[in-house]
Structures are given as structure tokens and as C-alpha cells.
Amino acid sequence: MAETVLYEKRDNIVVMTLNRPDALNSINRQLRGELADAITEFDSDPTAFVAIITGAGRAFCAGRDLKERAEDNAEGVQARASHSMSPDRPYMWPQTWKPMIAAVNGFALAGGWSIAQMCDLRLASEDAKLGITETKWSLLPPFGTILPKTIPMSAVLELVFTAAPITAQRAYDIGFLNKVVPAEDLMEEAMALAQQIAENAPLAVQYFKELAYRGVNMSTQDISSLTYHMYDQLLTTEDSKEGPRAFAEKRKPNWQGR
């Protein structure tokens, strides 16, 4: 059975490629499991600092494989949201505090939008189409419930109510994408961004990502307290000693991720 997620490591950068091009990289059980395993592997590798997720062929990901869902229904298998979603998270994917970049090529629909949304930074090709299409098939987008923390509520409601894909430029205009680039430049731009991040102290980046996401729902007093607590932890690491030492010695830091 062919791999549905390709995992490639380039120095400190991991590239995960969704690999069901004939099915527009739609999410079946195999792909869901392999992507979860890939994220877990990336998270547990201390030498992997940044990940990029992209798609093979002409799509990033067209969402859930509804042919597989239809077959399950025909066999009497009752679908349940809890089978794929954690009750405390709107995604079906493992959590990582390491930075992740979505390089959106072609279609990113429904669960494909979810994968892009799970990433911290998002680039898309000029010809990409993005949409939240679940209501077209009497399904719900669990990830959509936290999307108003990223883009305006009116945009979220339009996306869900109409189930109509939008252009990459519109997705950029509403604040979902960080950058729109020519299709032929997408991976080069994503790699350049990943390399820029990977040059920085990995633990400092990871600590700030955790603080940023946790802080969205915390009071100023609580996030301030957590920030100082985590900062004290960071200052005990080898990297936090290596940074000032490298500065004083006028050389590039040698980050260990510990």
C-alpha cells in the first residue's frame, strides 16, 4: 500500500507531503493516521525545528474522503465526531508547539482548510481555492468554531453558510493567509520562511507559540504569570546560555534544542 503522507527531513526542516493526488489528497483513514504519525514524529525529534505541510499534484487537500464515508454508511457503520476529534480540540491531529507552515497548492477544502488552519503560518499559490464546504454535504466543520479568533466572524459565517470556495487573494485579504505567491515559487518561499525560523532558538520559538495560543483565552494577569514562569524555565536551558555566549563571541549560535 502506497504511503499517503511522505516525510522528508532537510536539516532542521521537515516537509510532509499529502500523497493521494488521484483523490485530490482527500482524507481517508490511512492518510489521517499517517499524518498524525508524521506530526508526532516531527514533535518528538529534537533536531526538527520547523515543518511544512503541502500536497502532491493539483490539490493541497480536498477534505474528508466522502466515498469512504458513503461506504461506511452503506455497511451500517455509524459515523461519530468523537472517533476523529479530541473532545478538547477542534482538530483530529496531534498537538505540537513547534512551528508549522502550510504551503497551500490548489484546493484546500473542508478538512483541507482544517489542516491549513492547524498550521501557524500559511502560504498559498495564486491559483489556490480555499473553502469550508461541510454544510454542502450535511456535515459540520468543528475547526470553524475557533476560526473567529483568526478572521472576522462575518467571513467565517459566509464561508460556512455558502460552502463556496474563495480565492487565495480573498483568503489573504481576510487575514487567513500570510502570503500569496506564484505557484512555481510556493515551495521555495515556504522553505525560505522555514529556514528563517529555523535559524532562531527553537525553544524560544516553541515557548512563544505555546504562550501565544494559551494567552488567547487567559486574562492579562494569568498570561503574565505564565509568561514569567515559562521564561524562567527557558533561562535554565543550554540554548539560553548559548545565545548570549555566541553574541559575545561574535559567531552564529549552535542551537541544541535543550
mmCIF file of C-alpha atoms in Angstrom:
data_model
loop_
_atom_site.group_PDB
_atom_site.id
_atom_site.type_symbol
_atom_site.label_atom_id
_atom_site.label_comp_id
_atom_site.label_asym_id
_atom_site.label_seq_id
_atom_site.Cartn_x
_atom_site.Cartn_y
_atom_site.Cartn_z
ATOM 1 C CA MET A 1 0.000 0.000 0.000
ATOM 2 C CA ALA A 2 1.469 3.352 -1.064
ATOM 3 C CA GLU A 3 2.277 5.938 1.578
ATOM 4 C CA THR A 4 -0.341 8.681 1.773
ATOM 5 C CA VAL A 5 1.976 11.071 3.626
ATOM 6 C CA LEU A 6 5.592 11.499 2.537
ATOM 7 C CA TYR A 7 8.031 12.587 5.259
ATOM 8 C CA GLU A 8 11.275 14.268 4.277
ATOM 9 C CA LYS A 9 13.798 15.925 6.575
ATOM 10 C CA ARG A 10 16.081 18.653 5.251
ATOM 11 C CA ASP A 11 18.491 19.633 8.014
ATOM 12 C CA ASN A 12 16.199 21.042 10.744
ATOM 13 C CA ILE A 13 13.158 21.318 8.466
ATOM 14 C CA VAL A 14 10.581 18.591 7.851
ATOM 15 C CA VAL A 15 8.392 18.526 4.730
ATOM 16 C CA MET A 16 5.196 16.471 4.958
ATOM 17 C CA THR A 17 3.501 15.918 1.592
ATOM 18 C CA LEU A 18 -0.073 14.642 1.443
ATOM 19 C CA ASN A 19 0.180 11.948 -1.205
ATOM 20 C CA ARG A 20 -3.182 10.880 -2.641
ATOM 21 C CA PRO A 21 -3.051 13.036 -5.775
ATOM 22 C CA ASP A 22 -5.595 10.941 -7.688
ATOM 23 C CA ALA A 23 -8.112 11.674 -4.899
ATOM 24 C CA LEU A 24 -7.034 15.327 -4.501
ATOM 25 C CA ASN A 25 -5.315 14.240 -1.265
ATOM 26 C CA SER A 26 -8.661 13.711 0.438
ATOM 27 C CA ILE A 27 -8.526 12.400 3.988
ATOM 28 C CA ASN A 28 -9.223 8.698 4.333
ATOM 29 C CA ARG A 29 -8.385 6.579 7.369
ATOM 30 C CA GLN A 30 -4.886 5.824 6.103
ATOM 31 C CA LEU A 31 -3.958 9.434 5.415
ATOM 32 C CA ARG A 32 -5.436 10.568 8.733
ATOM 33 C CA GLY A 33 -3.348 8.029 10.606
ATOM 34 C CA GLU A 34 -0.157 8.680 8.654
ATOM 35 C CA LEU A 35 -0.413 12.466 9.032
ATOM 36 C CA ALA A 36 -0.980 12.070 12.774
ATOM 37 C CA ASP A 37 2.081 9.806 12.943
ATOM 38 C CA ALA A 38 4.137 12.306 10.928
ATOM 39 C CA ILE A 39 3.247 15.183 13.250
ATOM 40 C CA THR A 40 4.071 13.027 16.265
ATOM 41 C CA GLU A 41 7.435 12.056 14.742
ATOM 42 C CA PHE A 42 8.218 15.705 13.998
ATOM 43 C CA ASP A 43 7.243 16.755 17.510
ATOM 44 C CA SER A 44 9.400 14.081 19.170
ATOM 45 C CA ASP A 45 12.541 14.772 17.082
ATOM 46 C CA PRO A 46 14.710 17.317 18.960
ATOM 47 C CA THR A 47 16.634 18.102 15.767
ATOM 48 C CA ALA A 48 13.489 19.011 13.784
ATOM 49 C CA PHE A 49 12.683 22.697 14.306
ATOM 50 C CA VAL A 50 10.052 23.584 11.660
ATOM 51 C CA ALA A 51 7.585 21.627 9.490
ATOM 52 C CA ILE A 52 5.956 22.388 6.151
ATOM 53 C CA ILE A 53 2.772 20.617 5.034
ATOM 54 C CA THR A 54 1.876 20.620 1.340
ATOM 55 C CA GLY A 55 0.048 18.425 -1.166
ATOM 56 C CA ALA A 56 1.092 16.307 -4.140
ATOM 57 C CA GLY A 57 -0.422 17.104 -7.523
ATOM 58 C CA ARG A 58 -3.034 19.806 -8.091
ATOM 59 C CA ALA A 59 -4.524 19.974 -4.597
ATOM 60 C CA PHE A 60 -3.451 20.647 -1.043
ATOM 61 C CA CYS A 61 -6.333 18.596 0.368
ATOM 62 C CA ALA A 62 -9.951 18.340 -0.774
ATOM 63 C CA GLY A 63 -11.224 17.349 2.685
ATOM 64 C CA ARG A 64 -12.724 14.140 4.012
ATOM 65 C CA ASP A 65 -12.926 11.229 1.589
ATOM 66 C CA LEU A 66 -16.718 11.110 1.303
ATOM 67 C CA LYS A 67 -16.585 7.955 -0.831
ATOM 68 C CA GLU A 68 -15.119 6.153 2.179
ATOM 69 C CA ARG A 69 -17.792 7.736 4.400
ATOM 70 C CA ALA A 70 -20.530 6.636 1.976
ATOM 71 C CA GLU A 71 -19.151 3.073 2.010
ATOM 72 C CA ASP A 72 -19.166 3.086 5.819
ATOM 73 C CA ASN A 73 -22.772 4.309 5.823
ATOM 74 C CA ALA A 74 -23.760 1.577 3.361
ATOM 75 C CA GLU A 75 -22.201 -1.012 5.683
ATOM 76 C CA GLY A 76 -24.073 0.369 8.674
ATOM 77 C CA VAL A 77 -21.043 1.926 10.350
ATOM 78 C CA GLN A 78 -22.344 4.907 12.313
ATOM 79 C CA ALA A 79 -20.044 7.893 11.962
ATOM 80 C CA ARG A 80 -19.202 9.754 15.163
ATOM 81 C CA ALA A 81 -17.331 13.037 15.515
ATOM 82 C CA SER A 82 -15.652 11.689 18.657
ATOM 83 C CA HIS A 83 -13.977 8.954 16.617
ATOM 84 C CA SER A 84 -11.771 11.507 14.885
ATOM 85 C CA MET A 85 -11.884 14.584 17.103
ATOM 86 C CA SER A 86 -10.494 15.082 20.587
ATOM 87 C CA PRO A 87 -13.220 16.479 22.877
ATOM 88 C CA ASP A 88 -10.979 19.373 23.917
ATOM 89 C CA ARG A 89 -9.609 20.219 20.442
ATOM 90 C CA PRO A 90 -11.350 21.042 17.154
ATOM 91 C CA TYR A 91 -8.717 19.172 15.109
ATOM 92 C CA MET A 92 -8.091 15.473 14.530
ATOM 93 C CA TRP A 93 -4.316 15.997 14.624
ATOM 94 C CA PRO A 94 -1.789 15.788 17.485
ATOM 95 C CA GLN A 95 -0.703 18.959 19.242
ATOM 96 C CA THR A 96 2.802 20.333 18.741
ATOM 97 C CA TRP A 97 4.312 23.575 19.990
ATOM 98 C CA LYS A 98 6.836 23.513 17.152
ATOM 99 C CA PRO A 99 6.082 25.917 14.284
ATOM 100 C CA MET A 100 4.269 24.555 11.241
ATOM 101 C CA ILE A 101 3.799 26.136 7.825
ATOM 102 C CA ALA A 102 1.049 25.293 5.323
ATOM 103 C CA ALA A 103 2.118 25.567 1.673
ATOM 104 C CA VAL A 104 -1.321 25.515 0.056
ATOM 105 C CA ASN A 105 -1.289 24.414 -3.568
ATOM 106 C CA GLY A 106 -4.583 24.080 -5.410
ATOM 107 C CA PHE A 107 -7.697 23.116 -3.447
ATOM 108 C CA ALA A 108 -7.857 23.338 0.357
ATOM 109 C CA LEU A 109 -11.441 22.445 1.201
ATOM 110 C CA ALA A 110 -13.204 21.325 4.392
ATOM 111 C CA GLY A 111 -10.665 19.129 6.203
ATOM 112 C CA GLY A 112 -8.024 20.613 3.903
ATOM 113 C CA TRP A 113 -8.853 24.048 5.303
ATOM 114 C CA SER A 114 -8.586 22.455 8.761
ATOM 115 C CA ILE A 115 -5.049 21.226 8.052
ATOM 116 C CA ALA A 116 -4.040 24.689 6.852
ATOM 117 C CA GLN A 117 -5.722 26.276 9.876
ATOM 118 C CA MET A 118 -3.851 23.908 12.207
ATOM 119 C CA CYS A 119 -0.574 25.349 10.894
ATOM 120 C CA ASP A 120 0.764 28.576 12.342
ATOM 121 C CA LEU A 121 1.751 30.294 9.094
ATOM 122 C CA ARG A 122 0.059 29.837 5.730
ATOM 123 C CA LEU A 123 1.297 30.488 2.213
ATOM 124 C CA ALA A 124 -0.757 29.755 -0.894
ATOM 125 C CA SER A 125 -0.273 29.698 -4.628
ATOM 126 C CA GLU A 126 -2.143 32.341 -6.616
ATOM 127 C CA ASP A 127 -4.404 29.692 -8.149
ATOM 128 C CA ALA A 128 -5.352 28.069 -4.824
ATOM 129 C CA LYS A 129 -9.003 27.781 -3.798
ATOM 130 C CA LEU A 130 -9.901 27.517 -0.120
ATOM 131 C CA GLY A 131 -13.271 26.756 1.417
ATOM 132 C CA ILE A 132 -15.257 25.313 4.313
ATOM 133 C CA THR A 133 -17.654 23.076 2.409
ATOM 134 C CA GLU A 134 -19.091 20.738 5.057
ATOM 135 C CA THR A 135 -22.634 22.164 5.020
ATOM 136 C CA LYS A 136 -22.928 21.226 1.346
ATOM 137 C CA TRP A 137 -22.990 17.581 2.485
ATOM 138 C CA SER A 138 -24.846 17.914 5.825
ATOM 139 C CA LEU A 139 -21.648 17.849 7.896
ATOM 140 C CA LEU A 140 -20.161 20.295 10.404
ATOM 141 C CA PRO A 141 -16.695 21.914 10.491
ATOM 142 C CA PRO A 142 -15.566 21.598 14.145
ATOM 143 C CA PHE A 143 -12.459 23.671 13.407
ATOM 144 C CA GLY A 144 -14.710 26.530 12.309
ATOM 145 C CA THR A 145 -15.791 27.215 15.868
ATOM 146 C CA ILE A 146 -12.391 28.704 16.768
ATOM 147 C CA LEU A 147 -11.816 30.362 13.392
ATOM 148 C CA PRO A 148 -13.310 33.715 14.563
ATOM 149 C CA LYS A 149 -10.156 34.051 16.680
ATOM 150 C CA THR A 150 -8.235 34.285 13.392
ATOM 151 C CA ILE A 151 -10.567 36.003 10.904
ATOM 152 C CA PRO A 152 -13.752 38.109 11.250
ATOM 153 C CA MET A 153 -16.938 36.330 12.306
ATOM 154 C CA SER A 154 -18.761 37.612 9.214
ATOM 155 C CA ALA A 155 -16.158 35.918 6.999
ATOM 156 C CA VAL A 156 -16.458 32.644 8.929
ATOM 157 C CA LEU A 157 -20.245 32.666 8.618
ATOM 158 C CA GLU A 158 -20.055 33.422 4.902
ATOM 159 C CA LEU A 159 -17.626 30.543 4.352
ATOM 160 C CA VAL A 160 -19.722 28.043 6.311
ATOM 161 C CA PHE A 161 -23.179 29.232 5.199
ATOM 162 C CA THR A 162 -22.364 29.345 1.480
ATOM 163 C CA ALA A 163 -19.835 26.452 1.402
ATOM 164 C CA ALA A 164 -18.336 28.312 -1.559
ATOM 165 C CA PRO A 165 -14.540 28.272 -2.100
ATOM 166 C CA ILE A 166 -12.729 31.609 -2.151
ATOM 167 C CA THR A 167 -9.590 32.680 -3.971
ATOM 168 C CA ALA A 168 -6.192 32.782 -2.305
ATOM 169 C CA GLN A 169 -6.251 36.574 -2.580
ATOM 170 C CA ARG A 170 -9.577 36.755 -0.710
ATOM 171 C CA ALA A 171 -8.204 34.389 1.957
ATOM 172 C CA TYR A 172 -5.221 36.740 2.305
ATOM 173 C CA ASP A 173 -7.454 39.826 2.463
ATOM 174 C CA ILE A 174 -9.486 38.409 5.372
ATOM 175 C CA GLY A 175 -6.296 37.527 7.242
ATOM 176 C CA PHE A 176 -6.195 33.742 6.884
ATOM 177 C CA LEU A 177 -3.097 33.612 4.680
ATOM 178 C CA ASN A 178 0.263 35.223 5.382
ATOM 179 C CA LYS A 179 1.305 35.411 1.742
ATOM 180 C CA VAL A 180 0.122 34.583 -1.794
ATOM 181 C CA VAL A 181 2.828 33.679 -4.314
ATOM 182 C CA PRO A 182 3.073 32.357 -7.889
ATOM 183 C CA ALA A 183 2.522 28.594 -7.975
ATOM 184 C CA GLU A 184 6.045 27.898 -9.210
ATOM 185 C CA ASP A 185 7.507 29.789 -6.225
ATOM 186 C CA LEU A 186 5.371 28.244 -3.465
ATOM 187 C CA MET A 187 7.764 25.650 -2.037
ATOM 188 C CA GLU A 188 10.786 27.913 -2.468
ATOM 189 C CA GLU A 189 9.007 30.628 -0.462
ATOM 190 C CA ALA A 190 7.865 28.128 2.174
ATOM 191 C CA MET A 191 11.377 26.734 2.549
ATOM 192 C CA ALA A 192 12.863 30.240 2.822
ATOM 193 C CA LEU A 193 10.386 31.070 5.586
ATOM 194 C CA ALA A 194 11.102 27.788 7.376
ATOM 195 C CA GLN A 195 14.849 28.380 7.160
ATOM 196 C CA GLN A 196 14.449 31.862 8.571
ATOM 197 C CA ILE A 197 12.550 30.431 11.544
ATOM 198 C CA ALA A 198 14.983 27.521 11.971
ATOM 199 C CA GLU A 199 17.892 29.929 12.399
ATOM 200 C CA ASN A 200 16.354 31.167 15.639
ATOM 201 C CA ALA A 201 16.489 29.426 19.010
ATOM 202 C CA PRO A 202 13.976 26.549 18.698
ATOM 203 C CA LEU A 203 12.905 26.506 22.353
ATOM 204 C CA ALA A 204 12.280 30.252 22.388
ATOM 205 C CA VAL A 205 10.086 29.879 19.294
ATOM 206 C CA GLN A 206 8.213 26.918 20.795
ATOM 207 C CA TYR A 207 7.704 28.624 24.161
ATOM 208 C CA PHE A 208 6.286 31.713 22.496
ATOM 209 C CA LYS A 209 3.939 29.669 20.304
ATOM 210 C CA GLU A 210 2.532 27.975 23.398
ATOM 211 C CA LEU A 211 2.171 31.286 25.220
ATOM 212 C CA ALA A 212 0.506 32.948 22.241
ATOM 213 C CA TYR A 213 -2.141 30.263 21.822
ATOM 214 C CA ARG A 214 -2.791 29.777 25.519
ATOM 215 C CA GLY A 215 -2.953 33.526 26.057
ATOM 216 C CA VAL A 216 -5.915 33.992 23.716
ATOM 217 C CA ASN A 217 -8.322 32.755 26.401
ATOM 218 C CA MET A 218 -6.454 33.951 29.507
ATOM 219 C CA SER A 219 -6.681 37.157 31.494
ATOM 220 C CA THR A 220 -3.778 39.600 31.325
ATOM 221 C CA GLN A 221 -2.777 38.642 34.861
ATOM 222 C CA ASP A 222 -2.837 34.906 34.132
ATOM 223 C CA ILE A 223 -0.903 35.096 30.866
ATOM 224 C CA SER A 224 1.629 37.413 32.501
ATOM 225 C CA SER A 225 2.145 34.917 35.310
ATOM 226 C CA LEU A 226 2.505 32.016 32.852
ATOM 227 C CA THR A 227 4.925 34.027 30.714
ATOM 228 C CA TYR A 228 7.297 34.699 33.600
ATOM 229 C CA HIS A 229 7.060 31.066 34.727
ATOM 230 C CA MET A 230 7.943 29.748 31.263
ATOM 231 C CA TYR A 231 10.626 32.405 30.796
ATOM 232 C CA ASP A 232 12.304 31.220 33.994
ATOM 233 C CA GLN A 233 12.216 27.675 32.593
ATOM 234 C CA LEU A 234 13.718 28.819 29.289
ATOM 235 C CA LEU A 235 16.564 30.619 31.074
ATOM 236 C CA THR A 236 17.701 27.318 32.608
ATOM 237 C CA THR A 237 18.257 25.692 29.180
ATOM 238 C CA GLU A 238 21.575 25.255 27.388
ATOM 239 C CA ASP A 239 20.330 27.288 24.432
ATOM 240 C CA SER A 240 19.601 30.305 26.633
ATOM 241 C CA LYS A 241 23.241 30.263 27.704
ATOM 242 C CA GLU A 242 24.480 29.584 24.169
ATOM 243 C CA GLY A 243 22.689 32.649 22.739
ATOM 244 C CA PRO A 244 24.470 35.341 24.813
ATOM 245 C CA ARG A 245 27.745 33.401 24.556
ATOM 246 C CA ALA A 246 27.533 33.337 20.750
ATOM 247 C CA PHE A 247 26.698 37.050 20.700
ATOM 248 C CA ALA A 248 29.703 37.865 22.887
ATOM 249 C CA GLU A 249 31.961 35.697 20.730
ATOM 250 C CA LYS A 250 30.565 37.221 17.515
ATOM 251 C CA ARG A 251 29.571 33.873 15.974
ATOM 252 C CA LYS A 252 26.431 32.046 14.906
ATOM 253 C CA PRO A 253 24.729 30.162 17.780
ATOM 254 C CA ASN A 254 24.789 26.380 17.779
ATOM 255 C CA TRP A 255 21.279 25.517 18.922
ATOM 256 C CA GLN A 256 20.724 22.153 20.625
ATOM 257 C CA GLY A 257 17.023 22.432 21.398
ATOM 258 C CA ARG A 258 17.667 21.792 25.084
#
